[in-house]
């Protein structure tokens, strides 16, 4: 996962060490893999921010995407990501604080990371950093839980998720830096101790970098 604000760090490492990782999933999100297969060239240079255990990155590598850098600020998550599966460049890296170490990418993606940032300026800052590390006309693929629908699911099930955004908050994060090319509805399975797995409504947003 990643920082939740510009100046304040949520200790995601503690979550991983304690096994409190409701976003953990053994299988990759199929809509993500299908989207990549449809719109991303196999030779694209790809960055994943907040990769966790690297489930998506490994699945994409298996599909033939060989130029992937996947980073997470949790050393525990990255150590687990490196243990098995196809060869992916996994790095322990705090994106908002150490992004200077990164280059330029054709594609950047995050799986339910940006939506954990608690304030609007923090989200805009994150978007600016993504923008900075994309080539001209590069794409940001972002998975975000739908707050309006998720609040209803939480009320019915008692299961809470680490983050979500309203559609207006998502638009605000992208404004002036990206143009939305596609929105794909999907669900994200969330597991909390003492509760069955619950599917939360989400959006997969394809946003193209704006120039100038």
Short mmCIF file of C-alpha atoms in Angstrom, two decimals:
data_model
loop_
_atom_site.label_atom_id
_atom_site.label_comp_id
_atom_site.label_asym_id
_atom_site.label_seq_id
_atom_site.Cartn_x
_atom_site.Cartn_y
_atom_site.Cartn_z
CA UNK A 1 0.00 0.00 0.00
CA UNK A 2 1.11 3.63 0.31
CA UNK A 3 1.05 6.87 2.26
CA UNK A 4 -2.42 8.16 3.08
CA UNK A 5 -1.54 11.87 3.14
CA UNK A 6 1.32 14.07 1.99
CA UNK A 7 2.72 14.75 5.44
CA UNK A 8 1.42 11.87 7.51
CA UNK A 9 2.27 8.22 6.98
CA UNK A 10 -0.09 5.43 7.87
CA UNK A 11 2.07 2.50 8.94
CA UNK A 12 1.06 -0.07 6.35
CA UNK A 13 4.01 -2.20 7.45
CA UNK A 14 2.21 -2.83 10.74
CA UNK A 15 -0.84 -4.03 8.80
CA UNK A 16 1.24 -6.55 6.87
CA UNK A 17 3.12 -7.78 9.93
CA UNK A 18 -0.13 -8.26 11.85
CA UNK A 19 -1.93 -9.87 8.92
CA UNK A 20 -4.54 -7.10 8.88
CA UNK A 21 -4.73 -6.88 5.10
CA UNK A 22 -8.37 -6.88 4.00
CA UNK A 23 -7.27 -5.96 0.48
CA UNK A 24 -5.31 -9.23 0.19
CA UNK A 25 -6.51 -11.46 -2.62
CA UNK A 26 -5.07 -14.74 -3.81
CA UNK A 27 -6.24 -14.30 -7.39
CA UNK A 28 -5.69 -11.24 -9.62
CA UNK A 29 -8.64 -9.05 -10.53
CA UNK A 30 -9.71 -10.40 -13.90
CA UNK A 31 -11.09 -7.05 -15.17
CA UNK A 32 -7.59 -5.60 -14.70
CA UNK A 33 -5.95 -8.38 -16.70
CA UNK A 34 -8.61 -8.16 -19.41
CA UNK A 35 -8.19 -4.39 -19.66
CA UNK A 36 -4.42 -4.68 -20.04
CA UNK A 37 -4.81 -7.37 -22.68
CA UNK A 38 -7.15 -5.10 -24.61
CA UNK A 39 -5.36 -1.72 -24.47
CA UNK A 40 -1.73 -2.18 -23.33
CA UNK A 41 1.10 -3.33 -25.62
CA UNK A 42 3.21 -6.18 -24.29
CA UNK A 43 6.40 -4.10 -24.57
CA UNK A 44 4.98 -1.19 -22.53
CA UNK A 45 6.99 0.11 -19.60
CA UNK A 46 4.72 -0.35 -16.58
CA UNK A 47 4.73 0.97 -13.00
CA UNK A 48 2.54 -0.43 -10.23
CA UNK A 49 2.23 1.73 -7.10
CA UNK A 50 1.29 0.00 -3.84
CA UNK A 51 1.64 -3.52 -5.22
CA UNK A 52 1.28 -5.33 -1.90
CA UNK A 53 1.98 -9.02 -2.44
CA UNK A 54 2.34 -8.47 -6.20
CA UNK A 55 -0.62 -10.54 -7.35
CA UNK A 56 -1.49 -8.36 -10.35
CA UNK A 57 2.12 -7.76 -11.37
CA UNK A 58 2.86 -11.48 -11.41
CA UNK A 59 -0.28 -12.23 -13.40
CA UNK A 60 0.59 -9.54 -15.95
CA UNK A 61 4.12 -10.93 -16.26
CA UNK A 62 2.62 -14.35 -16.94
CA UNK A 63 0.52 -12.75 -19.69
CA UNK A 64 3.71 -11.52 -21.36
CA UNK A 65 4.28 -8.08 -19.84
CA UNK A 66 7.98 -8.22 -18.99
CA UNK A 67 8.83 -4.57 -18.25
CA UNK A 68 7.11 -4.06 -14.88
CA UNK A 69 8.38 -2.24 -11.81
CA UNK A 70 6.09 -2.90 -8.84
CA UNK A 71 6.69 -0.98 -5.62
CA UNK A 72 5.29 -0.88 -2.11
CA UNK A 73 6.47 0.87 1.06
CA UNK A 74 6.01 -2.35 3.08
CA UNK A 75 9.18 -4.44 3.19
CA UNK A 76 7.12 -7.38 4.45
CA UNK A 77 4.81 -7.23 1.44
CA UNK A 78 7.71 -6.97 -1.02
CA UNK A 79 9.58 -9.86 0.63
CA UNK A 80 6.49 -12.02 0.16
CA UNK A 81 6.02 -10.81 -3.43
CA UNK A 82 9.55 -11.94 -4.29
CA UNK A 83 9.15 -15.47 -2.95
CA UNK A 84 7.63 -17.16 -5.98
CA UNK A 85 6.15 -16.66 -9.41
CA UNK A 86 7.45 -14.97 -12.55
CA UNK A 87 10.35 -12.51 -12.51
CA UNK A 88 9.08 -9.01 -11.65
CA UNK A 89 11.15 -6.03 -10.52
CA UNK A 90 9.72 -5.64 -7.00
CA UNK A 91 11.06 -2.75 -4.93
CA UNK A 92 10.47 -1.48 -1.41
CA UNK A 93 9.78 2.18 -2.14
CA UNK A 94 7.56 4.89 -0.67
CA UNK A 95 6.10 6.40 -3.83
CA UNK A 96 5.19 9.83 -2.47
CA UNK A 97 8.56 10.29 -0.74
CA UNK A 98 10.98 8.40 -3.00
CA UNK A 99 9.46 8.83 -6.45
CA UNK A 100 12.63 10.61 -7.63
CA UNK A 101 14.20 7.15 -7.96
CA UNK A 102 11.69 6.26 -10.69
CA UNK A 103 11.80 6.95 -14.41
CA UNK A 104 9.15 7.45 -17.07
CA UNK A 105 6.49 4.87 -17.82
CA UNK A 106 3.90 4.20 -20.52
CA UNK A 107 1.44 2.86 -17.96
CA UNK A 108 1.03 3.45 -14.23
CA UNK A 109 -1.58 1.58 -12.23
CA UNK A 110 -2.72 1.17 -8.65
CA UNK A 111 -5.13 -1.34 -7.19
CA UNK A 112 -7.18 0.45 -4.51
CA UNK A 113 -4.32 2.61 -3.24
CA UNK A 114 -5.10 6.21 -4.18
CA UNK A 115 -8.52 5.88 -2.58
CA UNK A 116 -6.90 5.42 0.86
CA UNK A 117 -5.62 9.03 0.81
CA UNK A 118 -7.81 10.92 3.26
CA UNK A 119 -7.67 14.49 1.95
CA UNK A 120 -8.23 16.10 -1.44
CA UNK A 121 -4.83 17.81 -1.63
CA UNK A 122 -3.09 14.54 -0.84
CA UNK A 123 -4.96 12.84 -3.68
CA UNK A 124 -4.13 15.66 -6.09
CA UNK A 125 -0.48 15.41 -5.07
CA UNK A 126 -0.51 11.68 -5.75
CA UNK A 127 -2.05 12.33 -9.17
CA UNK A 128 0.63 14.95 -9.91
CA UNK A 129 3.35 12.40 -9.15
CA UNK A 130 1.71 9.81 -11.41
CA UNK A 131 1.47 12.49 -14.11
CA UNK A 132 5.16 13.34 -13.66
CA UNK A 133 6.26 9.74 -14.20
CA UNK A 134 4.17 9.07 -17.30
CA UNK A 135 5.36 9.64 -20.85
CA UNK A 136 3.33 11.98 -23.04
CA UNK A 137 -0.13 10.48 -23.54
CA UNK A 138 0.65 7.81 -20.94
CA UNK A 139 -2.19 6.07 -19.11
CA UNK A 140 -3.04 5.80 -15.43
CA UNK A 141 -5.20 2.78 -14.60
CA UNK A 142 -6.75 3.30 -11.17
CA UNK A 143 -9.02 1.02 -9.14
CA UNK A 144 -11.20 2.88 -6.65
CA UNK A 145 -14.00 1.67 -4.41
CA UNK A 146 -17.28 3.53 -4.99
CA UNK A 147 -18.02 5.32 -1.70
CA UNK A 148 -21.73 5.86 -2.26
CA UNK A 149 -22.40 2.20 -3.00
CA UNK A 150 -19.84 0.96 -0.45
CA UNK A 151 -21.52 2.80 2.43
CA UNK A 152 -24.66 0.79 1.75
CA UNK A 153 -22.68 -2.46 1.73
CA UNK A 154 -20.95 -1.50 4.98
CA UNK A 155 -24.29 -0.72 6.62
CA UNK A 156 -25.68 -4.14 5.64
CA UNK A 157 -22.63 -6.27 6.43
CA UNK A 158 -20.67 -4.40 9.11
CA UNK A 159 -17.51 -4.84 7.04
CA UNK A 160 -15.44 -1.69 6.54
CA UNK A 161 -12.89 -1.04 3.82
CA UNK A 162 -9.61 0.92 4.12
CA UNK A 163 -10.70 3.54 1.61
CA UNK A 164 -13.13 4.67 -1.07
CA UNK A 165 -13.96 7.79 -3.08
CA UNK A 166 -17.14 9.37 -4.32
CA UNK A 167 -17.35 9.99 -8.04
CA UNK A 168 -16.84 13.72 -7.40
CA UNK A 169 -13.70 13.03 -5.34
CA UNK A 170 -12.34 10.83 -8.12
CA UNK A 171 -13.01 13.59 -10.67
CA UNK A 172 -11.34 16.17 -8.43
CA UNK A 173 -8.22 14.00 -8.14
CA UNK A 174 -7.91 13.79 -11.92
CA UNK A 175 -8.95 17.34 -12.81
CA UNK A 176 -6.50 19.33 -14.92
CA UNK A 177 -4.02 16.47 -15.15
CA UNK A 178 -5.87 13.58 -16.79
CA UNK A 179 -8.80 12.95 -19.06
CA UNK A 180 -10.94 9.89 -18.43
CA UNK A 181 -10.96 7.53 -21.40
CA UNK A 182 -12.90 4.65 -19.88
CA UNK A 183 -14.73 3.60 -16.70
CA UNK A 184 -15.18 -0.10 -15.99
CA UNK A 185 -17.46 -1.20 -13.12
CA UNK A 186 -16.30 -4.16 -11.04
CA UNK A 187 -16.30 -5.50 -7.48
CA UNK A 188 -13.45 -5.90 -4.99
CA UNK A 189 -13.53 -8.79 -2.50
CA UNK A 190 -12.72 -7.60 1.05
CA UNK A 191 -12.00 -9.90 3.99
CA UNK A 192 -12.13 -8.82 7.63
CA UNK A 193 -11.47 -11.06 10.61
CA UNK A 194 -14.72 -12.47 11.93
CA UNK A 195 -16.64 -11.70 8.73
CA UNK A 196 -17.20 -13.53 5.46
CA UNK A 197 -15.66 -12.06 2.32
CA UNK A 198 -17.77 -9.20 0.99
CA UNK A 199 -17.77 -7.79 -2.56
CA UNK A 200 -17.60 -3.99 -2.71
CA UNK A 201 -18.56 -2.02 -5.85
CA UNK A 202 -15.65 -0.23 -7.50
CA UNK A 203 -14.50 1.57 -10.63
CA UNK A 204 -11.54 0.81 -12.87
CA UNK A 205 -10.62 4.18 -14.41
CA UNK A 206 -8.44 4.58 -17.49
CA UNK A 207 -7.12 8.16 -17.50
CA UNK A 208 -4.80 9.67 -20.11
CA UNK A 209 -2.13 12.20 -19.19
CA UNK A 210 -2.91 15.75 -20.30
CA UNK A 211 -0.10 17.83 -21.74
CA UNK A 212 0.70 21.48 -21.04
#
